[in-house]
mmCIF file of C-alpha atoms in Angstrom:
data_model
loop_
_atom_site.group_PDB
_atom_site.id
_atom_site.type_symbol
_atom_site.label_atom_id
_atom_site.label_comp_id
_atom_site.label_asym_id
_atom_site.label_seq_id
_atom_site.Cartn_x
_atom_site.Cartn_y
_atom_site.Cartn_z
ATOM 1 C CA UNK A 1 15.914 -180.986 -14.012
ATOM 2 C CA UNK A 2 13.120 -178.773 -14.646
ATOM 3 C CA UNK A 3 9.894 -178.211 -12.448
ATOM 4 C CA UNK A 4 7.967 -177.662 -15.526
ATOM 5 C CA UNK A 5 6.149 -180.419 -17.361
ATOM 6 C CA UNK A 6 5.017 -180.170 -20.606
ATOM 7 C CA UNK A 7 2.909 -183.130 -22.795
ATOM 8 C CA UNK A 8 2.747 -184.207 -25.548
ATOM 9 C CA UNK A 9 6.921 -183.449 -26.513
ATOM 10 C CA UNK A 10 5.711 -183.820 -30.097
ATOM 11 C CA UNK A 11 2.676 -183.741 -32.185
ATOM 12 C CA UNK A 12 1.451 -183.638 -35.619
ATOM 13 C CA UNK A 13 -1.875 -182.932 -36.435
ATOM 14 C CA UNK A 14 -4.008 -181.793 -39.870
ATOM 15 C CA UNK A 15 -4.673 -178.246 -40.714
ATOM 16 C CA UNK A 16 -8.135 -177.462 -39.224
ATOM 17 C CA UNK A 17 -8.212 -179.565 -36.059
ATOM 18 C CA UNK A 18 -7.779 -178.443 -32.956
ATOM 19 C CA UNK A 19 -5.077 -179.267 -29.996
ATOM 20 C CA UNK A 20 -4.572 -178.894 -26.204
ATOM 21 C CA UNK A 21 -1.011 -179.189 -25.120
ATOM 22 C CA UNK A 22 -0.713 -179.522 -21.424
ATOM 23 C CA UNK A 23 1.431 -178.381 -18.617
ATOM 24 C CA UNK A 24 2.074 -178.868 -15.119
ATOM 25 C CA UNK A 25 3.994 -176.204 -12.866
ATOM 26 C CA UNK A 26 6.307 -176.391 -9.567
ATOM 27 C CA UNK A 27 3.828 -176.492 -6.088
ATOM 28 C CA UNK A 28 3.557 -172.480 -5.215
ATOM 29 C CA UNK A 29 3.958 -171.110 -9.529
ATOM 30 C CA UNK A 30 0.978 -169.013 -9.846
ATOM 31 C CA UNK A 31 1.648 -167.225 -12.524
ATOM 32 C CA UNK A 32 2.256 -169.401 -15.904
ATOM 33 C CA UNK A 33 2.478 -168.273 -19.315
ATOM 34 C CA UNK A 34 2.508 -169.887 -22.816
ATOM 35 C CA UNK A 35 5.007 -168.616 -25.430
ATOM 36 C CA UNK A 36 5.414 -169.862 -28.967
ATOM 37 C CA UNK A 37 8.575 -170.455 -30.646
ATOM 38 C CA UNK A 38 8.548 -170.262 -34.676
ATOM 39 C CA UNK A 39 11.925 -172.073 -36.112
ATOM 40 C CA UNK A 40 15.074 -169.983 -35.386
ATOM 41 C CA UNK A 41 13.106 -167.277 -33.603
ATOM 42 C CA UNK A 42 12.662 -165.601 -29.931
ATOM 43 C CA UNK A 43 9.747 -167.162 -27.815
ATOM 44 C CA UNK A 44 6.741 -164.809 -28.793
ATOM 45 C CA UNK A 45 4.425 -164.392 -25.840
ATOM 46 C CA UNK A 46 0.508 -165.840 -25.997
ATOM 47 C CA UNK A 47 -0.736 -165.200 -22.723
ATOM 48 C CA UNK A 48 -0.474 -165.371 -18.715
ATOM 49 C CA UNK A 49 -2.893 -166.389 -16.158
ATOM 50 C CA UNK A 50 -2.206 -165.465 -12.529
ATOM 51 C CA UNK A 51 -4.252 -167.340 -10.073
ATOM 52 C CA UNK A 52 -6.532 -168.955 -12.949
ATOM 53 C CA UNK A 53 -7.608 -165.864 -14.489
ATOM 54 C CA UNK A 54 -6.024 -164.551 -17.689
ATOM 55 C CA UNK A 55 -3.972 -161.101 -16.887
ATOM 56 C CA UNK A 56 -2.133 -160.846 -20.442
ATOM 57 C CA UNK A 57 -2.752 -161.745 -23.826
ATOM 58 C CA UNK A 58 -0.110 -161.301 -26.723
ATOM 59 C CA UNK A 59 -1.095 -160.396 -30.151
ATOM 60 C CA UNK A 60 -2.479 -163.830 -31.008
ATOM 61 C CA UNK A 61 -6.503 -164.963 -32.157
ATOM 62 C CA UNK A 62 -8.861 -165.498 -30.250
ATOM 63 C CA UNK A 63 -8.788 -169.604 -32.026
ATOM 64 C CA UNK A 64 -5.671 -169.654 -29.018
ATOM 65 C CA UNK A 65 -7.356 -170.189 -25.664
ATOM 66 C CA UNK A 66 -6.229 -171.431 -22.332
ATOM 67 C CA UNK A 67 -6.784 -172.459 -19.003
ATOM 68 C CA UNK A 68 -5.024 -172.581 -15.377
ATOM 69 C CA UNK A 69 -6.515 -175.081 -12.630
ATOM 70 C CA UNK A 70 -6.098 -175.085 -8.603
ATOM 71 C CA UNK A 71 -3.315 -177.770 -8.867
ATOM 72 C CA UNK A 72 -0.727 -175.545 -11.132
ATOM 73 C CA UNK A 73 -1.876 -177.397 -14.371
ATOM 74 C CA UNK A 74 -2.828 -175.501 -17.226
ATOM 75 C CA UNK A 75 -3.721 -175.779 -20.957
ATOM 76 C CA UNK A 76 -3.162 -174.571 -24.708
ATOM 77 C CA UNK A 77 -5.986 -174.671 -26.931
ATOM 78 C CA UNK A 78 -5.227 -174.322 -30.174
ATOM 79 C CA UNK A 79 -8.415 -174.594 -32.352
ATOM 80 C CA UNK A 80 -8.848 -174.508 -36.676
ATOM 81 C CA UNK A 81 -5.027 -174.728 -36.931
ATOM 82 C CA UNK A 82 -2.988 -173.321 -39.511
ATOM 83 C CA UNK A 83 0.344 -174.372 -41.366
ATOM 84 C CA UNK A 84 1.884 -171.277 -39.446
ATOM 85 C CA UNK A 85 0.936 -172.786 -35.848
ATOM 86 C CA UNK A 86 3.899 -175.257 -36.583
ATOM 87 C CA UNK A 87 6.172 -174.040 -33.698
ATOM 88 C CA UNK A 88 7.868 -175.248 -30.271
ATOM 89 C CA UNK A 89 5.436 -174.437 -27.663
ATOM 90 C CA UNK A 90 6.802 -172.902 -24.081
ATOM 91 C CA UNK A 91 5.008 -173.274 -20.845
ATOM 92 C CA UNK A 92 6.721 -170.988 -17.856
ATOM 93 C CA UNK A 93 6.004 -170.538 -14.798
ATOM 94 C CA UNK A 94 7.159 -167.952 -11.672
ATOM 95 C CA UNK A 95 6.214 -167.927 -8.214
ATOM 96 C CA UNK A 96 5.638 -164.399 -7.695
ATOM 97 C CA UNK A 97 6.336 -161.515 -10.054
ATOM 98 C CA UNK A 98 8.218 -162.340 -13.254
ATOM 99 C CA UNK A 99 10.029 -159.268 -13.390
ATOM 100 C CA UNK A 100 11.503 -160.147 -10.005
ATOM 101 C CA UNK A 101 11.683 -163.949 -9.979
ATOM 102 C CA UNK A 102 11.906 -165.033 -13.888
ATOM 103 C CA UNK A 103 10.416 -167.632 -15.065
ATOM 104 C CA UNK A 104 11.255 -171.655 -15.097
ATOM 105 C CA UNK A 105 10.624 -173.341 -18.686
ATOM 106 C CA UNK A 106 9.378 -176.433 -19.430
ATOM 107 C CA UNK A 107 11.071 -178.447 -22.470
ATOM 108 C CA UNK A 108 7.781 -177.513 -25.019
ATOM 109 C CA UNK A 109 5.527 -179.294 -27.297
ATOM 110 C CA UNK A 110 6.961 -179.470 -30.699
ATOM 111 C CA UNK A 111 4.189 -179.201 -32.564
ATOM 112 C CA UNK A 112 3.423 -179.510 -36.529
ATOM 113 C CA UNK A 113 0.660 -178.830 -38.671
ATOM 114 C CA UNK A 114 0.274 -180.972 -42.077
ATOM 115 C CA UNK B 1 6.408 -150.190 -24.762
ATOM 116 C CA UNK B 2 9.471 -152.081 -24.300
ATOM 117 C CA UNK B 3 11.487 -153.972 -26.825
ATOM 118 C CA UNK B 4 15.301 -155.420 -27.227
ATOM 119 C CA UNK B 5 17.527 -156.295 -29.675
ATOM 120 C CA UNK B 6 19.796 -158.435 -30.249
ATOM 121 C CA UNK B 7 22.869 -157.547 -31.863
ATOM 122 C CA UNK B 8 24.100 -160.356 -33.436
ATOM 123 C CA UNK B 9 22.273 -163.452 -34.598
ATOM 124 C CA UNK B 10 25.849 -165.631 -34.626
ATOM 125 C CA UNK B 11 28.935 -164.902 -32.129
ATOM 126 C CA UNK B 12 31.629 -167.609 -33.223
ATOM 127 C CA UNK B 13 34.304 -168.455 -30.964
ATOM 128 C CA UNK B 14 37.623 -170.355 -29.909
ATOM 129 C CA UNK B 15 37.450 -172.826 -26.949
ATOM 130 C CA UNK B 16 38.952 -170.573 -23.967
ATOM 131 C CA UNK B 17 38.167 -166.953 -25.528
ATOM 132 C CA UNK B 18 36.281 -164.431 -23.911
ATOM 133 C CA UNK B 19 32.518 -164.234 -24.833
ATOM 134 C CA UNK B 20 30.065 -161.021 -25.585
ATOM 135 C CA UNK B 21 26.637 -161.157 -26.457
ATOM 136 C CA UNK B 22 25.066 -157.647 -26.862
ATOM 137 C CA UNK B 23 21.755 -157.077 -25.891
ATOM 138 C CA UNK B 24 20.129 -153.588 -26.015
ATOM 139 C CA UNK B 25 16.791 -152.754 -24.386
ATOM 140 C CA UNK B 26 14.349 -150.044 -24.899
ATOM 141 C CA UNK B 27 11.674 -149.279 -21.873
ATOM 142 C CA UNK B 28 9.447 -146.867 -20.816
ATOM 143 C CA UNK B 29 9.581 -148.229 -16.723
ATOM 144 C CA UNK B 30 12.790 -149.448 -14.789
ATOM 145 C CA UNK B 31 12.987 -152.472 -16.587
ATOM 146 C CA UNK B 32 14.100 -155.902 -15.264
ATOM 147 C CA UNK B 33 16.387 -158.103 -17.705
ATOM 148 C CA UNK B 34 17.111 -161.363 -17.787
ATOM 149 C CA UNK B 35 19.103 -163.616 -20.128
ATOM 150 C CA UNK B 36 18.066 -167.250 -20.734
ATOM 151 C CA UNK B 37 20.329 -169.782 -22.365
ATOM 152 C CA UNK B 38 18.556 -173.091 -24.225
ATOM 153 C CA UNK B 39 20.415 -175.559 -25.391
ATOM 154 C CA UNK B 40 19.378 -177.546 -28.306
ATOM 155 C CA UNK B 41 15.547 -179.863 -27.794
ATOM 156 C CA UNK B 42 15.401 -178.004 -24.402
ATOM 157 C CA UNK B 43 13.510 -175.796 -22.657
ATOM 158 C CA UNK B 44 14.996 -171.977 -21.776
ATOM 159 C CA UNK B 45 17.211 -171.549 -18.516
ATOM 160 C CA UNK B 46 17.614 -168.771 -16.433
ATOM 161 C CA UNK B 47 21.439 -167.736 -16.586
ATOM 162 C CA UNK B 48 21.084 -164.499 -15.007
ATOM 163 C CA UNK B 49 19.035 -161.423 -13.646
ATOM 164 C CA UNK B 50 18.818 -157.814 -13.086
ATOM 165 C CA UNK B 51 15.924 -156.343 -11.058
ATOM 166 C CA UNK B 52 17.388 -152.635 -10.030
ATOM 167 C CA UNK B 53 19.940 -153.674 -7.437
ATOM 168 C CA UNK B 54 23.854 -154.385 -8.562
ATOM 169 C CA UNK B 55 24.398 -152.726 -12.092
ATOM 170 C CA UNK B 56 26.955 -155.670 -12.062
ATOM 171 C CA UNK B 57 24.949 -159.195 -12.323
ATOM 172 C CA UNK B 58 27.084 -162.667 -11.848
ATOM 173 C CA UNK B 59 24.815 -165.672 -13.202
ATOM 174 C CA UNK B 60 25.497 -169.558 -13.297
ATOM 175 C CA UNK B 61 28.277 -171.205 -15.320
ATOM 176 C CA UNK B 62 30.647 -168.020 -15.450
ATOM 177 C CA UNK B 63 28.259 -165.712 -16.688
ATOM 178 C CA UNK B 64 28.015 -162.552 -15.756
ATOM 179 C CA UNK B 65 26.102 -159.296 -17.522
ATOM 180 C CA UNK B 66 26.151 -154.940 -16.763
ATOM 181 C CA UNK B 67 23.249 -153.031 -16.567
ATOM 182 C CA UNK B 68 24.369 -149.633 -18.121
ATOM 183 C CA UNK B 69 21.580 -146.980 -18.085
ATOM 184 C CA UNK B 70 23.223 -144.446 -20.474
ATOM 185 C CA UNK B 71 23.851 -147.230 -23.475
ATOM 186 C CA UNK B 72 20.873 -149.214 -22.526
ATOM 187 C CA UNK B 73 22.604 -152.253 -22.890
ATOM 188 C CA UNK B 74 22.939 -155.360 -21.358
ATOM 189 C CA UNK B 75 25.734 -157.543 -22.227
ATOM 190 C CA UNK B 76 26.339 -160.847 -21.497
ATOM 191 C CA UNK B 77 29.969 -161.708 -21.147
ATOM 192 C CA UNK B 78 32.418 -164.769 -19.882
ATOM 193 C CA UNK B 79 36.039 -164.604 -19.458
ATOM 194 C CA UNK B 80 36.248 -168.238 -21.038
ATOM 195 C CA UNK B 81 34.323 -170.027 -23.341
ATOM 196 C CA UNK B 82 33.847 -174.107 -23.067
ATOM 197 C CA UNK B 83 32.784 -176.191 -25.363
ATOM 198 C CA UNK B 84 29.791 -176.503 -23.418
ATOM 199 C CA UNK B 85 28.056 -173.095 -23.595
ATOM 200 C CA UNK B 86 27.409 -173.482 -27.512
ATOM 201 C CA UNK B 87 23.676 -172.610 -27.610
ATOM 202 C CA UNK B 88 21.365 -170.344 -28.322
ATOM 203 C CA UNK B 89 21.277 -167.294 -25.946
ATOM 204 C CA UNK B 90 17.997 -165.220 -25.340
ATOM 205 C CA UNK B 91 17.946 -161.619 -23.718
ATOM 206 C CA UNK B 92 14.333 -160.782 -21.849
ATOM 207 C CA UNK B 93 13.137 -157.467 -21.004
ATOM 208 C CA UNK B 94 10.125 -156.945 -18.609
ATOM 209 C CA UNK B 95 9.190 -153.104 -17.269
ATOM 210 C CA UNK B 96 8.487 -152.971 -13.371
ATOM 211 C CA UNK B 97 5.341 -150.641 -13.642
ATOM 212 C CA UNK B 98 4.380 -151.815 -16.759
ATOM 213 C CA UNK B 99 2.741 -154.693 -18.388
ATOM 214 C CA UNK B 100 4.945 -157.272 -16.062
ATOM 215 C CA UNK B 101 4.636 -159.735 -19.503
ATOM 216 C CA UNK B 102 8.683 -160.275 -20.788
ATOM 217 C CA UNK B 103 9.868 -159.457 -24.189
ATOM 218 C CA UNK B 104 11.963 -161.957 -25.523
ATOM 219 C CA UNK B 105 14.849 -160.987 -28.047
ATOM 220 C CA UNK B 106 15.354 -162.866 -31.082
ATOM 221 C CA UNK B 107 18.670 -164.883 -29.902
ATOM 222 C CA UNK B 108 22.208 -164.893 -30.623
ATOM 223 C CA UNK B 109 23.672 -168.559 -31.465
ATOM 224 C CA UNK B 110 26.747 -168.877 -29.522
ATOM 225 C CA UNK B 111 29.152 -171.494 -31.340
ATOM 226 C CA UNK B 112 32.519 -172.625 -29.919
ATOM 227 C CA UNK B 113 35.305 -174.092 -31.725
ATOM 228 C CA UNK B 114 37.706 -176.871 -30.347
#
């Protein structure tokens, strides 16, 4: 069972409105991160906040925002969304360096745009 | 810049037959590598992890990969599949010294026949 959880596990919203998914890390992650995964494709990194500041940003619009709070909870903010935003959304988190410790997943947000 | 590739988008095998998914990295630092397994409506799991010790990495469920320097490779092998492993396989590279964010390969779907 994973420490990670994410909410909603699926959505569907209307092109042009906006969305926060939400996730909530082990005790002791500090460092989470937000991937997208497009159908049939490799989890495409958004962005990382260590500590509740962002330290990495992937090559995604500015309309994709997020936040990291004291109690290892973060959000997505997806805002004006596109068709294309239809994708599985990741949350991971590490509790030190992610080149040493990996990350732990949480099950995503399925998300589609109509 | 870092990047990997993933050599093959379907490995098909028989119940009990070795497995190899190939994985090749590019990196400008030491990298670290990882490979993630998810299985169908789930999140990623870590199966296994390199960060500069053992060239020689054993993982969960049988797994095991080799760091080789010269190739740039890192393979995931198992001397036995089960019908259990079918799923989609994910090879992560991340440079120590470098941007810390992981680089997530496209995936190889690993299917097992009876």
């Amino acid at each position: 069972e994973t420490g990670v959880t994410q909410s909603p596990t699926h959505l569907i919203k209307t092109r042009g409105q906006q969305v926060t998914l939400r996730c909530s890390s082990q005790s002791g992650h500090n460092t989470v991160s937000w991937y997208q995964q497009a159908l049939g494709q490799g989890p495409q990194f958004i962005f990382q906040y260590y500590r509740e500041e962002e330290n990495g940003r992937g090559n995604f619009p500015p309309r994709f925002s997020g936040l990291q709070f004291p109690n290892y909870s973060s959000e997505l903010n997806v805002n004006a969304l596109e068709l294309d935003d239809s994708a599985l959304y990741l949350c991971a988190s590490s509790s030190g360096p992610v080149d040493d410790y990996g990350y732990t997943f949480g099950s995503g947000t399925r998300l589609t745009v109509v | 810049a870092q990047s990997v590739t993933q050599l093959d988008s379907h490995v098909s095998v028989s119940e009990g037959t070795p497995v190899l998914l190939r994985c090749n990295y590019s990196s400008s630092y030491s990298p670290s590598l990882f490979w993630y397994v998810q299985h169908p409506n789930k999140g990623l799991q870590l199966l296994l992890k390199y960060t500069s010790a053992a060239t020689l990495v054993k993982g969960i469920n049988g797994f095991e990969a080799e760091f080789k320097k010269s190739e740039t490779s890192f393979h995931l092998t198992k001397p036995s599949a089960h019908m259990s492993d079918a799923a989609e396989y994910f090879c992560v590279v991340s440079e120590s010294g470098g941007s810390y964010i992981p680089t997530f390969g496209r995936g190889t779907s690993l299917i097992v026949h009876p």
